[in-house]
Amino acid sequence: MKLILLFSISLWICSSFSNSQRNFQNRTSNFLVGVILDLESMVGSMGLSCMSMALSDFYSVHSNYSTRLSLHVRDSRGQVIEAAAAGLDLLKDVKVDAILGPQTSGQANFLMDLGDRAQVPIISFSATSPSLHTRTPYFVQSAQGDETQVGAIAAIVKAFQWSRVVIIYEDSEYGSGIVPYLSNAFQSVNAHISYRSVIPVSASDDFVLKELYKMMTLQTRVFVVHMSYTLGARLFLKAKEIGMMDKGYAWIITSGLTDSVYLMDSDVAEAMQGVLGVKPLIPKSKQLNSFANRLKKRSLEKSPGIGPADLSIFGLWAYDTLWALAMAAERVGLKETPKALGNSSVHLNVSDLFNFKMSGVGPQLLKAMSETKFEGLSGKFHLVDGKMESSSYQIINVVGSGQKKVGIWIPSHGIRRELNMNSTTTNHTNSREYIRSIIWPGDSTIVPKGWEVPLSGKKLKIGVPVKAGFTDFIRVTRDGQANARISGFYIDVFKSVMEALPYAVPYELVPFENPDGSSAGTYNDLIHQVFLGNYDAAIGDITITANRSKYVDFTLPFAEGGVLTIVPTTYEDVNDIWAFLKPLKKELWLTSIAFFFLTGLTIWILEHRISSAFRGPPSQHVGMIFYFPFSTLVFAHREKIVNNLARLVVVIWMFVILILSSTYTASLSSRLTVQRHQPSITDVSELIKKREYVGCQEGSFIVDFLKKQGFEGSRIRTFTSPYDCDEALSRGSKNGGISAFYDVIPYSKLFLSNHCDKYMTVGPTHRTDGFAFAFPKGSPLVADVSRAVIELTENGKILEMEQNWLRNEPTCAGQEDSMNSITISLQSFKGLFAITGGVTAICLLVFIASYLYRYRDFHRRISNSPITIWSKVVAICRHFDQRSLSSGQPQDKLPEATIIHNSCSENSIQPTDSNSSEIVSSAPEEVHDANGAIHLEDVSSAQHSGVVHPSA
């Protein structure tokens, strides 16, 4: 019985398990997924292997999921048409819910339109062109777009201070898509793209060689390569063949090539020694190591050497992509029945080939994919706007048979040695100190400078201007039929600058001349020849101008700039009858006279009531006002000063007179004893108004400069030698010469040193940017030569050469001394006049305030009396004119007074005190009567005002 019972239980369990299995299969929803890859390629075969392993791993972990992915693989054979045919088959016949692939950007460019039409997501882990994801939302890039790596490449260029690069890319959707992003990235680090080499995918070896030879003739030695690994392998083999993988070259490859280096043959790997590359940073994990070991076992026969470090990033992206799609399918759950395209217009004029049904779960899958986030083998899987979120890149160096990691580029931090996510440093740095040692092409450890003179080219051809005169700085001479001998101060400067460069640059100096030895043109013509490429540079006394900088690049100036105006000098006539007035300017004379009068008037006001020397008739008052301050110039005054305020004013005034007279005497003595140079023309604008002739050097930019200043072209004369300039200035504009000569500062100083007693500069210095060397636009020599100029300037080498070349030139002794006797202006005495004016005003105000306060009762009675204003003023003046016998006694005792009105009615104003002995009238004696009364009838009758009488 027990055996029967056990057997019955076993049958029941098996039956239950079988029923549960059938129920689970009935509840499972299959998602049809198409796969389009080039199965003959390494990327395609590895991608398919990784997806197969991902499918097995996913459902072994998630065995309880109700959805399953069913893969339908198609081989594109590397052709766009094959990929399109496979896509139509999968969409029309198989009715897939999603397509993984295609493998290349060119195939994806066509297939994405089919996916958009059927609303089926096209998910590619290997099509990385940045122009793809913007066309339709149904295309998903589950890989890092090519645009995310341009920052790392630009950081490498900046770290090694390369200013020029050459871009080499294949002529395809994949190749051209990255170029705009590279251009912007290089521009942000001040690197110029000197050449773009476009190589067709099916280019022959001869075409590749032709392009490489063309690039060898360029000065740039930094190359950025972006192409498929098959074309890239051919490129590097040919570059190695012609010597472009030798010392001095720098090569940078993009992520696609970097990831495929380990797949290439040994001869290709040998040709790529020293190449730098970038590829996405893969974080290390246990899952990654386990996957690598399993993949190695699976593909042992095909790829026996693959390890964790040699994993293809495309294989990892394929693995993570399938996991993400399986997660999205589980989120969607049971599928809906597909429906035919509802828009009848779709069938119009369209063949039956494109008549397929619209996916019912495609939009849901797309939405679920965009919301899927997890840590995959390649790192964090997260789609942003239909493409993989950007991450860090590692910088590798191809050395031996492998790759050496030399640095890491982090978008927010720049180049670092190691990835440290816990670092608190926020600065962005792209410095070579964060990059480990690199083995460059040619097995060199020296960083390539990024450019050099092409080996196939000749020496740099340096143009030198030829001048008939003004040869102190540049001289071109010939001995019979011998080669030209070029010397001079500026030639030595250029040679010293080239010797100071950290590398050797072969060059030859070539005179800019005609066959007969004469100059071949102006300086502008020489600059234009550099622009045309007939010269590699131009040196000499070439001034930097805005117009010239449009055609060439200038180095930093090695000589000072500026244009001076030179005019003949004249001597001041010391026998002029008005020579005594010239030491002081007009405004100073007028100010001095005004202060003389104001000081005299102030002293008279302060002393008039108490000093007999300042009393008398009106004519004596006026004379004293002018006499007293002027007398202090030559002798001590005999008038006694009684008032303390007046004494203070006199002391300050004597100090002013001492300084003013001493300055005047010194200036006048200088003018009468020393001959003084003065320019024949003081205002340059007068030259333009009078249409005078002016001159400058022949072929100089100053001709255009003078025209901008307002001079007519017919009034500008050019000269070839200093002798001609001297002769023209001596004759003058009216006698066939010139009135002024314009030249740059170095030549002006040299000219004046030889003619100290005849000419001088006048007017302001017109600023220019000085002399510099001219190179073609974008020349990499400009920066290095400029640094060498700065170095020679700072260490005094240029100044030493100048002294050696110009030590025998005469100097102008005494020229500056002749300019010392200048006319003194008011500006020099403003402070002194302000002091004496302030002290005088304060003393005067104190005196007036004291006077008004002491006689406040009198002034109150006068102001309240019903007489005219003029009568009040006269009364106050009469009162002020009265003499105070003692300045030390109180003077507020007034005599009795009576004010007589116009109406003849008498109103007596009682005085405060009858004591009148202290006040004595200052009126003439004939107006006093026998009783001592003062009669002012003449004033009252004339002005109809009252008369003041002392009481009887």
mmCIF file of N, CA, C and O in Angstrom, residues 332-368:
data_model
loop_
_atom_site.group_PDB
_atom_site.id
_atom_site.type_symbol
_atom_site.label_atom_id
_atom_site.label_comp_id
_atom_site.label_asym_id
_atom_site.label_seq_id
_atom_site.Cartn_x
_atom_site.Cartn_y
_atom_site.Cartn_z
ATOM 1 N N VAL A 332 6.947 46.344 -20.833
ATOM 2 C CA VAL A 332 5.801 46.449 -21.740
ATOM 3 C C VAL A 332 4.812 45.326 -21.472
ATOM 4 O O VAL A 332 3.587 45.516 -21.472
ATOM 5 N N GLY A 333 5.308 44.118 -21.234
ATOM 6 C CA GLY A 333 4.425 42.981 -20.960
ATOM 7 C C GLY A 333 3.864 42.396 -22.232
ATOM 8 O O GLY A 333 4.524 42.335 -23.280
ATOM 9 N N LEU A 334 2.574 41.942 -22.188
ATOM 10 C CA LEU A 334 1.931 41.301 -23.339
ATOM 11 C C LEU A 334 1.796 42.260 -24.497
ATOM 12 O O LEU A 334 1.455 43.438 -24.322
ATOM 13 N N LYS A 335 2.054 41.775 -25.683
ATOM 14 C CA LYS A 335 1.992 42.613 -26.880
ATOM 15 C C LYS A 335 0.564 42.737 -27.385
ATOM 16 O O LYS A 335 -0.282 41.878 -27.171
ATOM 17 N N GLU A 336 0.334 43.817 -28.119
ATOM 18 C CA GLU A 336 -0.928 43.988 -28.828
ATOM 19 C C GLU A 336 -0.791 43.439 -30.241
ATOM 20 O O GLU A 336 0.305 43.301 -30.771
ATOM 21 N N THR A 337 -1.945 43.150 -30.835
ATOM 22 C CA THR A 337 -1.922 42.640 -32.208
ATOM 23 C C THR A 337 -1.495 43.744 -33.165
ATOM 24 O O THR A 337 -2.037 44.849 -33.133
ATOM 25 N N PRO A 338 -0.525 43.481 -34.021
ATOM 26 C CA PRO A 338 -0.096 44.520 -34.962
ATOM 27 C C PRO A 338 -1.231 44.946 -35.866
ATOM 28 O O PRO A 338 -2.092 44.156 -36.216
ATOM 29 N N LYS A 339 -1.229 46.206 -36.227
ATOM 30 C CA LYS A 339 -2.269 46.738 -37.098
ATOM 31 C C LYS A 339 -1.641 47.299 -38.371
ATOM 32 O O LYS A 339 -0.509 47.741 -38.378
ATOM 33 N N ALA A 340 -2.448 47.235 -39.427
ATOM 34 C CA ALA A 340 -1.950 47.742 -40.710
ATOM 35 C C ALA A 340 -1.899 49.258 -40.680
ATOM 36 O O ALA A 340 -2.553 49.916 -39.880
ATOM 37 N N LEU A 341 -1.105 49.824 -41.573
ATOM 38 C CA LEU A 341 -1.027 51.280 -41.672
ATOM 39 C C LEU A 341 -2.373 51.849 -42.041
ATOM 40 O O LEU A 341 -2.982 51.460 -43.030
ATOM 41 N N GLY A 342 -2.882 52.757 -41.246
ATOM 42 C CA GLY A 342 -4.233 53.259 -41.440
ATOM 43 C C GLY A 342 -4.334 54.352 -42.451
ATOM 44 O O GLY A 342 -5.404 54.637 -42.965
ATOM 45 N N ASN A 343 -3.253 55.034 -42.758
ATOM 46 C CA ASN A 343 -3.310 56.160 -43.678
ATOM 47 C C ASN A 343 -3.281 55.639 -45.103
ATOM 48 O O ASN A 343 -2.309 55.036 -45.545
ATOM 49 N N SER A 344 -4.390 55.857 -45.806
ATOM 50 C CA SER A 344 -4.480 55.335 -47.174
ATOM 51 C C SER A 344 -3.485 55.976 -48.109
ATOM 52 O O SER A 344 -3.105 55.407 -49.109
ATOM 53 N N SER A 345 -3.031 57.179 -47.747
ATOM 54 C CA SER A 345 -2.083 57.863 -48.611
ATOM 55 C C SER A 345 -0.744 57.150 -48.647
ATOM 56 O O SER A 345 0.044 57.334 -49.562
ATOM 57 N N VAL A 346 -0.528 56.323 -47.628
ATOM 58 C CA VAL A 346 0.735 55.588 -47.618
ATOM 59 C C VAL A 346 0.824 54.641 -48.802
ATOM 60 O O VAL A 346 1.887 54.364 -49.325
ATOM 61 N N HIS A 347 -0.293 54.134 -49.269
ATOM 62 C CA HIS A 347 -0.291 53.152 -50.351
ATOM 63 C C HIS A 347 -0.254 53.790 -51.739
ATOM 64 O O HIS A 347 -0.132 53.095 -52.722
ATOM 65 N N LEU A 348 -0.394 55.098 -51.777
ATOM 66 C CA LEU A 348 -0.421 55.757 -53.086
ATOM 67 C C LEU A 348 0.988 55.844 -53.645
ATOM 68 O O LEU A 348 1.911 56.309 -52.973
ATOM 69 N N ASN A 349 1.158 55.366 -54.868
ATOM 70 C CA ASN A 349 2.430 55.464 -55.581
ATOM 71 C C ASN A 349 3.574 54.815 -54.810
ATOM 72 O O ASN A 349 4.715 55.228 -54.905
ATOM 73 N N VAL A 350 3.263 53.847 -54.001
ATOM 74 C CA VAL A 350 4.299 53.153 -53.244
ATOM 75 C C VAL A 350 4.188 51.670 -53.566
ATOM 76 O O VAL A 350 3.103 51.093 -53.531
ATOM 77 N N SER A 351 5.300 51.038 -53.874
ATOM 78 C CA SER A 351 5.260 49.623 -54.243
ATOM 79 C C SER A 351 4.901 48.780 -53.027
ATOM 80 O O SER A 351 4.993 49.213 -51.875
ATOM 81 N N ASP A 352 4.523 47.577 -53.292
ATOM 82 C CA ASP A 352 4.127 46.661 -52.228
ATOM 83 C C ASP A 352 5.304 46.300 -51.326
ATOM 84 O O ASP A 352 5.111 45.782 -50.234
ATOM 85 N N LEU A 353 6.504 46.651 -51.769
ATOM 86 C CA LEU A 353 7.690 46.339 -50.981
ATOM 87 C C LEU A 353 7.656 47.045 -49.631
ATOM 88 O O LEU A 353 8.134 46.517 -48.625
ATOM 89 N N PHE A 354 7.126 48.261 -49.591
ATOM 90 C CA PHE A 354 7.103 49.035 -48.353
ATOM 91 C C PHE A 354 5.745 48.975 -47.655
ATOM 92 O O PHE A 354 5.465 49.769 -46.770
ATOM 93 N N ASN A 355 4.900 48.037 -48.049
ATOM 94 C CA ASN A 355 3.574 47.939 -47.438
ATOM 95 C C ASN A 355 3.639 46.935 -46.289
ATOM 96 O O ASN A 355 3.352 45.754 -46.449
ATOM 97 N N PHE A 356 4.106 47.450 -45.120
ATOM 98 C CA PHE A 356 4.149 46.583 -43.946
ATOM 99 C C PHE A 356 3.366 47.222 -42.813
ATOM 100 O O PHE A 356 3.064 48.422 -42.835
ATOM 101 N N LYS A 357 3.040 46.388 -41.821
ATOM 102 C CA LYS A 357 2.178 46.824 -40.733
ATOM 103 C C LYS A 357 2.948 47.647 -39.712
ATOM 104 O O LYS A 357 4.145 47.495 -39.527
ATOM 105 N N MET A 358 2.222 48.524 -39.026
ATOM 106 C CA MET A 358 2.800 49.373 -37.999
ATOM 107 C C MET A 358 2.858 48.605 -36.673
ATOM 108 O O MET A 358 1.914 47.923 -36.298
ATOM 109 N N SER A 359 3.993 48.703 -35.994
ATOM 110 C CA SER A 359 4.188 47.967 -34.750
ATOM 111 C C SER A 359 3.289 48.525 -33.657
ATOM 112 O O SER A 359 3.150 49.753 -33.503
ATOM 113 N N GLY A 360 2.700 47.614 -32.881
ATOM 114 C CA GLY A 360 1.855 48.047 -31.772
ATOM 115 C C GLY A 360 2.627 48.288 -30.504
ATOM 116 O O GLY A 360 2.176 49.034 -29.620
ATOM 117 N N VAL A 361 3.810 47.685 -30.361
ATOM 118 C CA VAL A 361 4.578 47.817 -29.119
ATOM 119 C C VAL A 361 5.838 48.656 -29.311
ATOM 120 O O VAL A 361 6.560 48.905 -28.340
ATOM 121 N N GLY A 362 6.102 49.077 -30.544
ATOM 122 C CA GLY A 362 7.318 49.864 -30.797
ATOM 123 C C GLY A 362 7.408 51.114 -29.950
ATOM 124 O O GLY A 362 8.423 51.339 -29.260
ATOM 125 N N PRO A 363 6.356 51.975 -29.926
ATOM 126 C CA PRO A 363 6.432 53.177 -29.087
ATOM 127 C C PRO A 363 6.605 52.851 -27.610
ATOM 128 O O PRO A 363 7.311 53.556 -26.892
ATOM 129 N N GLN A 364 5.960 51.767 -27.158
ATOM 130 C CA GLN A 364 6.084 51.395 -25.751
ATOM 131 C C GLN A 364 7.498 50.900 -25.440
ATOM 132 O O GLN A 364 8.060 51.223 -24.383
ATOM 133 N N LEU A 365 8.056 50.125 -26.343
ATOM 134 C CA LEU A 365 9.433 49.673 -26.158
ATOM 135 C C LEU A 365 10.411 50.855 -26.114
ATOM 136 O O LEU A 365 11.345 50.889 -25.304
ATOM 137 N N LEU A 366 10.179 51.814 -27.018
ATOM 138 C CA LEU A 366 11.059 52.982 -27.071
ATOM 139 C C LEU A 366 11.009 53.761 -25.760
ATOM 140 O O LEU A 366 12.044 54.171 -25.217
ATOM 141 N N LYS A 367 9.804 53.952 -25.230
ATOM 142 C CA LYS A 367 9.652 54.671 -23.967
ATOM 143 C C LYS A 367 10.284 53.895 -22.819
ATOM 144 O O LYS A 367 10.971 54.472 -21.955
ATOM 145 N N ALA A 368 10.064 52.560 -22.802
ATOM 146 C CA ALA A 368 10.642 51.746 -21.736
ATOM 147 C C ALA A 368 12.160 51.737 -21.799
ATOM 148 O O ALA A 368 12.845 51.743 -20.763
#
